[in-house]
XYZ file of C-alpha atoms in Angstrom:
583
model
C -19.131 -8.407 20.449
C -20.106 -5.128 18.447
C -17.630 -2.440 17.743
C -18.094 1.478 17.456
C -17.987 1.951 13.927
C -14.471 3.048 13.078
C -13.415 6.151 11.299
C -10.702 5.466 8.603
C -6.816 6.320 9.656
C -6.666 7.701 6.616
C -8.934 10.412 7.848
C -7.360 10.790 10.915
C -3.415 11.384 8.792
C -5.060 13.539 6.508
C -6.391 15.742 9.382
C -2.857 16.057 10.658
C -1.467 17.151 7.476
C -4.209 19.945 6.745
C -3.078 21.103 10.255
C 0.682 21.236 9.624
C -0.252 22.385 6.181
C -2.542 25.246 6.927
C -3.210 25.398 10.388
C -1.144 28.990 10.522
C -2.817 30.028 6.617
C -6.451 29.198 6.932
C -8.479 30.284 9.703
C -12.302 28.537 9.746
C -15.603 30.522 10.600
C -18.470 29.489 12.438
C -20.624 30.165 15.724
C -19.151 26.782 17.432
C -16.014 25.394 17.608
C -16.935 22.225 16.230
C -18.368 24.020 12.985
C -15.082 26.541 12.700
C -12.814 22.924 12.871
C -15.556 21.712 10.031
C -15.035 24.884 8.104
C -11.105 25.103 8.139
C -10.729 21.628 7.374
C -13.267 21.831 4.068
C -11.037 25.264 3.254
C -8.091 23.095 3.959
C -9.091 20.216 1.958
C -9.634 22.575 -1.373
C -6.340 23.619 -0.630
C -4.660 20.513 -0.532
C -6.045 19.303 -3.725
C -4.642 22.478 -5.627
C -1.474 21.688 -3.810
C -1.166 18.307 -4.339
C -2.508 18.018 -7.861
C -2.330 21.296 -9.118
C 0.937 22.246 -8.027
C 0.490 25.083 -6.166
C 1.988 26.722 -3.464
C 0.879 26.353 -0.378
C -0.044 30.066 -0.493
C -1.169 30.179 -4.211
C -3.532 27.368 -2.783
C -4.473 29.063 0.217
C -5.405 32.340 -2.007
C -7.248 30.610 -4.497
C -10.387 30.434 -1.900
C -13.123 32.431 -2.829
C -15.582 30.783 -0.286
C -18.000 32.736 1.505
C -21.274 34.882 0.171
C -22.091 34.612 -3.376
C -19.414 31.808 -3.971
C -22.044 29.949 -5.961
C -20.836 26.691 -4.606
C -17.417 27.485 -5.735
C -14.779 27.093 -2.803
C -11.433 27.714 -4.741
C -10.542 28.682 -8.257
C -6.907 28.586 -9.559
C -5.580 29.368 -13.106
C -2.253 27.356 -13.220
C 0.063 28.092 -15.706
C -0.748 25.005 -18.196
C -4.016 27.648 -18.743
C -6.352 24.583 -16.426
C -8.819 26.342 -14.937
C -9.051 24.092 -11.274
C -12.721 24.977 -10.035
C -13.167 23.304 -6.863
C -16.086 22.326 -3.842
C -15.018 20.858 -0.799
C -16.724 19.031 1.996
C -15.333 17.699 4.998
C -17.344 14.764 6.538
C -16.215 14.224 10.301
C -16.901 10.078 9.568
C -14.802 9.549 6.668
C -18.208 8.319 4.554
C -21.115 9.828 3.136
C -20.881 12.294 0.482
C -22.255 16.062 -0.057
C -25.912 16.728 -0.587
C -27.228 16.438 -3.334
C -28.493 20.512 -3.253
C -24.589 21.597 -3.067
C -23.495 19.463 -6.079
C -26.516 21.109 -7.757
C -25.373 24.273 -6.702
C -21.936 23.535 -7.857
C -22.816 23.162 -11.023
C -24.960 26.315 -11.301
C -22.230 28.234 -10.187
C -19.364 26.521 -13.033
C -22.049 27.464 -15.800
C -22.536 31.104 -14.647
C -18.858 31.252 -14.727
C -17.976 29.882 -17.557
C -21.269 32.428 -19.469
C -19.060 35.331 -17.840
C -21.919 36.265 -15.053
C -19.684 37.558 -13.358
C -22.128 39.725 -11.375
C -23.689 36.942 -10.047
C -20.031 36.040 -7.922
C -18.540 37.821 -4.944
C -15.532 39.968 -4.966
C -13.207 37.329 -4.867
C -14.000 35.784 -7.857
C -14.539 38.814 -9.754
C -10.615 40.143 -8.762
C -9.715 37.064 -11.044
C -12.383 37.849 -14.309
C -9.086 39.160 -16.209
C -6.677 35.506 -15.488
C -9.865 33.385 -15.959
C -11.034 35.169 -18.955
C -7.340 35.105 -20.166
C -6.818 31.770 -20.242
C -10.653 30.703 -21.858
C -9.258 32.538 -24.680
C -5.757 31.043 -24.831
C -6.926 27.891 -26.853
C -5.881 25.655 -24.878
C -7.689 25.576 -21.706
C -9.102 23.336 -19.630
C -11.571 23.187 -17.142
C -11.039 20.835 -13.936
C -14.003 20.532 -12.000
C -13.309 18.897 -8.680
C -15.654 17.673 -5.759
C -13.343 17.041 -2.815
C -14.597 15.637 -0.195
C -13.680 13.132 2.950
C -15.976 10.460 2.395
C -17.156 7.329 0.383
C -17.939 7.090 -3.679
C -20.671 9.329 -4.818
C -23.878 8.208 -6.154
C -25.442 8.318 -9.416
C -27.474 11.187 -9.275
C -24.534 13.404 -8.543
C -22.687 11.593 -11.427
C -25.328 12.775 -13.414
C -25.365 16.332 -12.442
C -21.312 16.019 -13.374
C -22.383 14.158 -16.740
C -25.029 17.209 -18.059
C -22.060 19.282 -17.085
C -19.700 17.367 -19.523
C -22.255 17.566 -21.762
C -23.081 21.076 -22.182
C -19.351 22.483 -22.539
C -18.054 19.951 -24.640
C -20.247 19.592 -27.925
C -17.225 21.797 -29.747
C -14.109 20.525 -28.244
C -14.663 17.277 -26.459
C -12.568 17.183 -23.452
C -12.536 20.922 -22.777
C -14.240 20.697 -18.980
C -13.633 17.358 -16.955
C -14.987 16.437 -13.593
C -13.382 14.873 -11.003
C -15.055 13.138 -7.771
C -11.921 13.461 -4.956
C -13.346 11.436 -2.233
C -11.312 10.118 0.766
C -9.811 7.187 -1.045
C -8.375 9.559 -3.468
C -7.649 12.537 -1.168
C -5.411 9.797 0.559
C -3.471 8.874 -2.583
C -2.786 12.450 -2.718
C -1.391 12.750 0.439
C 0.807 9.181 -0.367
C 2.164 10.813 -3.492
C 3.261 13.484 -2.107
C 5.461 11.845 0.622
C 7.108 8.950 -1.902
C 10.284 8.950 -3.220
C 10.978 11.154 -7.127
C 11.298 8.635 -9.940
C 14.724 7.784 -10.528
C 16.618 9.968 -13.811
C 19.905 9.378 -15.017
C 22.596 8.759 -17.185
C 23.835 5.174 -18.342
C 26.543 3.735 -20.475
C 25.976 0.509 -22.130
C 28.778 -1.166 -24.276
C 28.288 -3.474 -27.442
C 24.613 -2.983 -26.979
C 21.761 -4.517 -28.666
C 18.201 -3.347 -28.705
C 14.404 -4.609 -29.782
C 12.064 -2.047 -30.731
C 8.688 -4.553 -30.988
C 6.761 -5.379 -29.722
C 7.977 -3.366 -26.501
C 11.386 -0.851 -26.239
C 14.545 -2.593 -24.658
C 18.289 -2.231 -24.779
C 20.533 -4.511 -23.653
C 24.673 -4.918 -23.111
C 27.336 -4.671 -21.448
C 27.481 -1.838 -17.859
C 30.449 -0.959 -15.642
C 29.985 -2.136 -12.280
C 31.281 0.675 -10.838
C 28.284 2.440 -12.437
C 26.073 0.086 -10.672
C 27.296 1.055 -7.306
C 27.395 4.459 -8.220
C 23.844 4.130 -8.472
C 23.360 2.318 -5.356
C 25.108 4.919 -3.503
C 23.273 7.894 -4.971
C 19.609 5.999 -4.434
C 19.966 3.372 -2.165
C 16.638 1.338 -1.125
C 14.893 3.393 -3.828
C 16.882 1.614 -6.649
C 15.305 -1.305 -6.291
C 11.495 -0.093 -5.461
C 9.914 -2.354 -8.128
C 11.673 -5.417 -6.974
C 10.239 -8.392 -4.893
C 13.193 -8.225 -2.066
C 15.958 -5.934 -1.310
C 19.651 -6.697 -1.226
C 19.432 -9.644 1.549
C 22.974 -9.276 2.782
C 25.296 -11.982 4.282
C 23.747 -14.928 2.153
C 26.353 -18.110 0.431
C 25.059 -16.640 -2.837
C 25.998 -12.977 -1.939
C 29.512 -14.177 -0.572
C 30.163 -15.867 -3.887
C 29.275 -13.000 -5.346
C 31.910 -10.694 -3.134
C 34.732 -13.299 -3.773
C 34.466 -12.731 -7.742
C 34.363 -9.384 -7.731
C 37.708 -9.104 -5.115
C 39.221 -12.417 -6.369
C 38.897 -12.452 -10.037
C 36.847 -9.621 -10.770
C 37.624 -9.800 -14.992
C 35.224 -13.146 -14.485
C 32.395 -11.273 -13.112
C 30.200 -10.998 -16.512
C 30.745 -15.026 -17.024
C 29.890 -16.253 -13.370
C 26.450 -13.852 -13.044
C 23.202 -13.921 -14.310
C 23.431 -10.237 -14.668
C 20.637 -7.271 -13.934
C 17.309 -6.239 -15.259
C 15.830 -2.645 -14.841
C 12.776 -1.716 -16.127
C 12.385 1.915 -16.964
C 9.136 4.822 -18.222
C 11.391 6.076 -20.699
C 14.864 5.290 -22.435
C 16.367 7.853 -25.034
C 20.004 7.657 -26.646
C 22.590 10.646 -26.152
C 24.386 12.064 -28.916
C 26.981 11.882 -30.237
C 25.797 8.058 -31.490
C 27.924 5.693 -31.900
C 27.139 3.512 -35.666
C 28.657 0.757 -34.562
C 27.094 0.585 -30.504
C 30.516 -0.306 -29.343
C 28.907 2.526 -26.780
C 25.980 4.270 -26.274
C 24.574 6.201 -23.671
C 21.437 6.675 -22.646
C 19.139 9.157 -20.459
C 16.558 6.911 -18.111
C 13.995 7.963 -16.621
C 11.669 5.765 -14.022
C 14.380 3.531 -13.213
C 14.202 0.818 -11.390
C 15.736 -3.015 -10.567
C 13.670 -5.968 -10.824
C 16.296 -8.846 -11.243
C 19.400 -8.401 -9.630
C 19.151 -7.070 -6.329
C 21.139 -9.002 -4.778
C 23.949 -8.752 -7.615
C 24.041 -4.572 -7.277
C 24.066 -4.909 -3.752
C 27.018 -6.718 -3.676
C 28.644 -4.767 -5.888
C 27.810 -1.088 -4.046
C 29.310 -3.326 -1.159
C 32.792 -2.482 -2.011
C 34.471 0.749 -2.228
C 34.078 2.856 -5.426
C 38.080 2.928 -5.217
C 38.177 -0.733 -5.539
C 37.011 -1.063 -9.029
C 40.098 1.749 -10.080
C 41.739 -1.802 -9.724
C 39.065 -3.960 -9.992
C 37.092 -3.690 -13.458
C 34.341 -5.933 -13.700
C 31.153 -5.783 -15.979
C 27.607 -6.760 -15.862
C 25.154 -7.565 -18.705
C 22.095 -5.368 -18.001
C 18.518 -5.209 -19.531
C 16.521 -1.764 -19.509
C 12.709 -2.803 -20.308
C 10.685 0.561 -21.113
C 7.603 0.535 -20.227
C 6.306 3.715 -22.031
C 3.871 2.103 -24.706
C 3.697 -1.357 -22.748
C -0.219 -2.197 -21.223
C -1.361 -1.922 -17.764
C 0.519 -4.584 -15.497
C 3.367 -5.531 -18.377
C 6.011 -4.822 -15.470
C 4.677 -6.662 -13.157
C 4.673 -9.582 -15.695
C 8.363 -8.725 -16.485
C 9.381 -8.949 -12.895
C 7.328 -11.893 -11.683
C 8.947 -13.891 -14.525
C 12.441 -13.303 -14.310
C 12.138 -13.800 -10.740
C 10.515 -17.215 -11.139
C 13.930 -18.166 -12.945
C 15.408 -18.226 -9.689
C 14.585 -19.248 -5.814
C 12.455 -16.881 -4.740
C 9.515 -17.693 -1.755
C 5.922 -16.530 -2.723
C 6.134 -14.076 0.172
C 8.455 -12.291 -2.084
C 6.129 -11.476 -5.057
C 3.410 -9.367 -2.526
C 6.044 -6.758 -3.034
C 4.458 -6.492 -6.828
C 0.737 -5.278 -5.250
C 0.601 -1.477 -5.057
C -1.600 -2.277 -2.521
C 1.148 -3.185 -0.270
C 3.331 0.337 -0.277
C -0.253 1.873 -0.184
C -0.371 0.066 3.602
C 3.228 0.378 4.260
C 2.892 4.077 3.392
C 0.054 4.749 5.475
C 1.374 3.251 8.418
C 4.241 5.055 8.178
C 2.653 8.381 8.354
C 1.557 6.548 12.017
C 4.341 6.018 13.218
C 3.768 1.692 12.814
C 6.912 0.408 10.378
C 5.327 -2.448 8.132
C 7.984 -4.515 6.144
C 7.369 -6.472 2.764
C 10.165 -6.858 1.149
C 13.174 -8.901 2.543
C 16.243 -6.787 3.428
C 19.327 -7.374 5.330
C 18.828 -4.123 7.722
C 15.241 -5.164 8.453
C 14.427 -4.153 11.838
C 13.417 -6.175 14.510
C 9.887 -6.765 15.245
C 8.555 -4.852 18.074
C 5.889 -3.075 19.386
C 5.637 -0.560 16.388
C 7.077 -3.043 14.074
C 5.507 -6.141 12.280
C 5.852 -7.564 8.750
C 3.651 -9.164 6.045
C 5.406 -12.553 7.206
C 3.568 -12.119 10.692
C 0.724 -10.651 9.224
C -0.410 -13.494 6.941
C -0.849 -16.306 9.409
C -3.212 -13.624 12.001
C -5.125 -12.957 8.768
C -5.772 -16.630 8.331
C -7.232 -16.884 11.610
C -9.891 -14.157 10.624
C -11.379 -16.052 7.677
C -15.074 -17.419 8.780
C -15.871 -18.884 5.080
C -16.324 -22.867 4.587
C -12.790 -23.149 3.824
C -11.385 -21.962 7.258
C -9.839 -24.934 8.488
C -7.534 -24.665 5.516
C -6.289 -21.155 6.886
C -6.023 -22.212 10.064
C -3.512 -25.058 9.722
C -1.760 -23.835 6.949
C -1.030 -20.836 9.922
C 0.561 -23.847 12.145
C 1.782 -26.226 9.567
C 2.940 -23.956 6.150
C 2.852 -20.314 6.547
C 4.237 -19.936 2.732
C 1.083 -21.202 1.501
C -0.782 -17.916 2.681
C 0.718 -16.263 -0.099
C -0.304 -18.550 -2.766
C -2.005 -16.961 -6.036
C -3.369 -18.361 -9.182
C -0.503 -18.825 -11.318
C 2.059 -19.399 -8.872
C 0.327 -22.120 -7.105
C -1.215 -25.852 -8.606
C -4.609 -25.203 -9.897
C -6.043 -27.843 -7.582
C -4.077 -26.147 -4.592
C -7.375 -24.820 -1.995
C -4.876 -22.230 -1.332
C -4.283 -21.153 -4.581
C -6.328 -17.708 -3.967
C -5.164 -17.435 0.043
C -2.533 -14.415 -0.714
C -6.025 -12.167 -2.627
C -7.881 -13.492 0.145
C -5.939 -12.419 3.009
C -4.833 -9.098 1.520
C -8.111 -7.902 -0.010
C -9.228 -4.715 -1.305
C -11.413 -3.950 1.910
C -8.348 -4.224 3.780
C -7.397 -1.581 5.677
C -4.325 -0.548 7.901
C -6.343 0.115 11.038
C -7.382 -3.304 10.553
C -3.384 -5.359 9.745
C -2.382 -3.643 12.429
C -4.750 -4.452 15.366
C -5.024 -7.776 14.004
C -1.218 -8.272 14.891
C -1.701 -6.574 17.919
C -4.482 -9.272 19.027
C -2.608 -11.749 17.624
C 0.293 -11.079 19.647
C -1.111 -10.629 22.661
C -3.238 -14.174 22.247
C -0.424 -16.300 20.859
C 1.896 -14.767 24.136
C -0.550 -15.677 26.751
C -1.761 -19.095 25.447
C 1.750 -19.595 25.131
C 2.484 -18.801 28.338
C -0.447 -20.410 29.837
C 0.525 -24.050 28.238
C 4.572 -23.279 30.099
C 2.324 -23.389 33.566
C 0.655 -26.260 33.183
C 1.842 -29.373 35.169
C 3.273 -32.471 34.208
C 0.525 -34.862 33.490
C -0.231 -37.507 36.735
C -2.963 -39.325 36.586
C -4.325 -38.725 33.134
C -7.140 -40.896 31.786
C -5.587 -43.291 29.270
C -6.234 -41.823 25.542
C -6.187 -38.234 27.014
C -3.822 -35.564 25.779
C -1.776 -33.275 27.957
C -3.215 -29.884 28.563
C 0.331 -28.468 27.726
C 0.255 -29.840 24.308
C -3.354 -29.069 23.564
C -2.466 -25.316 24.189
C 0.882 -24.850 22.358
C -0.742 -26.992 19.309
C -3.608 -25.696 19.462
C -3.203 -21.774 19.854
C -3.993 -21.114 16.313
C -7.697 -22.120 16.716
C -7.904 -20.664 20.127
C -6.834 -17.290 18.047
C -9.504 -18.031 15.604
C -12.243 -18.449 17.897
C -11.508 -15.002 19.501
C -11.549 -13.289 16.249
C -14.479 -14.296 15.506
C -16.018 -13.900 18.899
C -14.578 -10.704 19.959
C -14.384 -8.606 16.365
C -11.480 -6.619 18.260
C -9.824 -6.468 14.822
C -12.551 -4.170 13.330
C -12.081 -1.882 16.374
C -11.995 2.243 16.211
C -8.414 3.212 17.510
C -4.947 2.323 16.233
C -3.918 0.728 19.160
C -5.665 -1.368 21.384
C -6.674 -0.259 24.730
C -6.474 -1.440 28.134
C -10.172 -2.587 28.021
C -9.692 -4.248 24.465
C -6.458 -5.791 26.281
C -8.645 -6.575 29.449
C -11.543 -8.719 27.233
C -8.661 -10.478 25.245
C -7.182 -11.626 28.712
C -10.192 -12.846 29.548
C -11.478 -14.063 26.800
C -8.031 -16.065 25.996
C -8.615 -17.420 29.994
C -11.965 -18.711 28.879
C -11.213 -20.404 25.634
C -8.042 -22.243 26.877
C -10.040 -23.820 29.553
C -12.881 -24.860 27.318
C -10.372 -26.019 24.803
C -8.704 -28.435 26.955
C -11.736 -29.608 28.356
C -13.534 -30.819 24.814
C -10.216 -32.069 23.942
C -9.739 -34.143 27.162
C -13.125 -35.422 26.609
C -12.479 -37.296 23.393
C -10.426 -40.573 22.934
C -8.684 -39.104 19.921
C -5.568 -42.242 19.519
C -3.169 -39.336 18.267
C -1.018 -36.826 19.022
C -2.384 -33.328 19.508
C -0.468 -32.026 16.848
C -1.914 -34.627 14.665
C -5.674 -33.258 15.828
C -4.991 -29.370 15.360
C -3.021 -30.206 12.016
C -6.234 -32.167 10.759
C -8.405 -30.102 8.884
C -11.367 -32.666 9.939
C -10.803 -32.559 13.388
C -10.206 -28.773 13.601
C -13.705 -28.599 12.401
C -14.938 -31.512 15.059
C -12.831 -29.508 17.859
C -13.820 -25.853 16.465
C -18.102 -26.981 16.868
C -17.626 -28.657 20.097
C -15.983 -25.131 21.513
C -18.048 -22.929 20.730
C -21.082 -24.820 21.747
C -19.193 -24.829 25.468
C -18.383 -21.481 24.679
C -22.303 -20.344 24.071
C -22.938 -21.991 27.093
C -20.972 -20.114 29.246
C -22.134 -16.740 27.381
């Protein structure tokens, strides 16, 4: 079944916030409505960008425009005070793909040479009100130029990279790195908009007695902490504390009551009976006065984060801050900087001190970026995706689902040779779905299902309606299996049409996936008509299901047939061949 070609939420929650932004600031021109909406979203877009990543006001961004006649391609133009000169184009492309024609990047890059030659007769008023700040800060020495092509759509191609390139080119023969260009296109423009909703790194103060440090071939420091600190922390930060961590604090578990007995029962015994707590940090400098001997030392953090020990500070920031007046107890803690560590070191750091203790594989998809990137984006819509374990997780509910749900509905999409391997590892061992290469045996056929499942092309549209489907599939096969009557008269060798369905759900869900292509759909939510073919659809397979089924001596249970990769295969052929029929 083909499906309107979707435009990207991303679009969509960018749209929103150019209209809360700069709906009142930024009016668009135009004979049509439709081309005064395209007009004050491309002025709004040039705006954002010097908002965002220049860090401008909202009104230095607004005033920064100097589109109209004689712009010479230039939409905005902003001296911040680091002396960058931000020279921006923006397009807005209704379809979230595409890019700008090739004759306006051309243009664009007339109109940055004239500018930077001082031509400035060749520019409108607006530009030429700002001759004195731009001409200011060419001269200060230490100027930059940021060319930027913002635009809502896909990658651009070569020949505009090449315009961009002959631009490097020509301005930086004397001081390389003088004039940079930038290609903003949705994907980026959305990373914006991300960044500027998330959480400040963490900065503060620590105190760390008897300490110890290593200095190569990475920064870290290491002793003794106050636990009161620790829920001080927790207190002042919360969920954010532990952001780089694979699970939050989990709550009522046996370990986390041991850990509440020690610290009300014998809380001097605290350092002995606990593994302690590892943070990893961007930057760690000590405080004077310094102490010779590091009996104590403290220490300004910045970037700070948990990534062993969760469950440890949670417990701790579980009791009062009056109870340790009473109550001393002391943690060893680790702060790993990161500042001159390579790309990915962290996630190293946390993966292996988690794999010390018992820890699911679910747990380490809180390490992909990829993941708040989704989490974040559905937020912004209103859907509340969970990855990391917590114990105040809410329920899951109609604008609620989790990366535990979502795994097994993503298995049933795959359509490579391998399927059948998704498929009942959805029925039989959902933990295998997060399996990754290093993590997993190397003769495991799961070994790559978690970078399978949660892929680059991936979107949030797309998790989302796939657990909507999901849902609504697993419910009414369910459902239909509950009405079906007790067996009488069944052939010998036949199975039970109740047990075909419940055991057999997870290829019924397959099937429609791949016959429907709902998942892929345009709108956020499904609609009554996508709910309407799914009903039917799910009517359709469940009776052809039981009816190849009941048409097979199989000498086993049906749970034995759907958990058989060999017969899923055998059952999956025979189905849609009855299926094709009936099309």
């Amino acid at each position: 079944m083909a499906t309107a070609l979707a435009r990207p939420l991303e679009l969509d929650l960018l749209c929103e916030k150019l209209d809360a932004d700069y709906s009142a600031r930024i009016t668009g021109t135009g004979s049509t409505p439709e081309s005064r909406r395209s007009n004050f979203l491309s002025k709004a877009i040039a705006a954002f960008v010097l908002h965002e990543d220049a860090g401008a006001t909202l009104d230095e961004a607004v005033a920064a425009s100097i589109d109209g006649g004689l712009d010479h391609g230039i939409d905005s133009v902003l001296v911040s005070t680091d002396q960058t000169i931000w020279l921006v184009q923006s397009k807005y492309k209704d379809s979230g793909t595409g890019e700008p024609e090739l004759g306006d990047v051309a243009k664009f890059r007339d109109g940055v040479t004239d500018l930077l030659q001082g031509r400035w007769d060749r520019f409108n008023n607006a530009l030429q009100i700002r001759q004195a700040a731009i001409t200011n800060a060419l001269n200060s020495g230490v100027c930059r130029i940021k060319v930027v092509l913002a635009y809502s759509g896909t990658a651009v191609s070569d020949d505009r990279r090449d315009i961009f390139a002959d631009l490097e080119r020509a301005f930086n023969g004397t001081n390389p790195g003088f004039l940079r260009c930038h290609a903003y296109g949705l994907t980026t423009l959305h990373d914006l908009h991300l960044d500027g909703i998330s959480a400040q790194p963490i900065e503060t103060e620590i105190e760390l007695k008897d300490f110890g440090h290593t200095q190569e071939p990475y920064r870290a420091f290491y002793g003794r902490m106050d636990a009161r600190r620790l829920a001080e922390l927790w207190a002042a930060h919360k969920e954010h504390l532990v952001d780089r961590n694979i699970r939050r604090f989990k709550g009522a578990t046996t370990v986390n009551a041991g850990l509440s007995e020690t610290l009300r029962q014998e809380a001097q015994h605290f350092f002995y009976f606990n593994n302690g707590v590892t943070f990893l940090c961007d930057s760690i400098t000590e405080q004077h006065p310094r102490d010779p001997n590091r009996q104590t030392g403290r220490f300004r953090v910045r970037g700070l984060s948990i990534i062993n020990g969760a469950q440890t500070v949670g417990a701790i920031a579980r009791e009062p801050l009056t109870h340790y007046d009473t109550h001393l107890a002391i943690v060893m803690a680790t702060f790993v900087c990161l500042e001159n560590a390579p790309d990915g070191f962290g996630d190293r750091v946390t993966q292996s001190r988690n794999r010390q203790n018992a820890v699911d594989l679910e747990d380490f998809a809180a390490l992909d970026e990829r993941q708040a990137m989704w989490q974040q984006t559905l937020q912004m819509a209103g859907i509340t995706y969970l990855v990391k374990q917590g114990e105040d997780d809410p329920p899951l509910s109609p604008i609620c689902f989790s990366a535990r749900e979502l795994a097994p509905l993503l298995a049933c999409t795959v359509t490579t040779n391998d399927w059948q391997d998704y498929v009942v590892a959805a029925k039989v061992d959902r933990k295998k779905l997060f399996g990754r290469e290093g993590l997993v045996s190397a003769t495991d056929p799961l070994r790559q299902s978690y970078e399978r499942l949660f892929a680059d092309s991936l979107t949030a549209r797309q998790m989302w309606r796939t657990v909507q489907i999901g849902r609504v599939v697993v419910e009414k096969v369910r459902a239909r299996a509950a009405g079906e009557s007790d067996p009488v008269g069944l052939p010998a060798g036949s199975l039970p049409a109740r047990e075909i369905l419940n055991h057999g759900v997870w290829l019924v869900l397959h099937v429609i996936f791949i016959r429907l292509q709902l998942q892929n759909g345009p709108a956020l939510a499904l609609t009554q008509d996508d709910m309407t073919v799914i009903s039917r659809e799910v009517d359709l397979a469940c009776d052809r299901l039981v009816s190849v089924i009941q048409g097979v001596q199989w000498n086993k249970q049906a749970r034995s047939v759907f958990e058989n990769k060999t017969d899923c295969r055998t059952v999956k052929g025979r189905l849609m061949a009855a299926l094709a029929q009936q099309n």
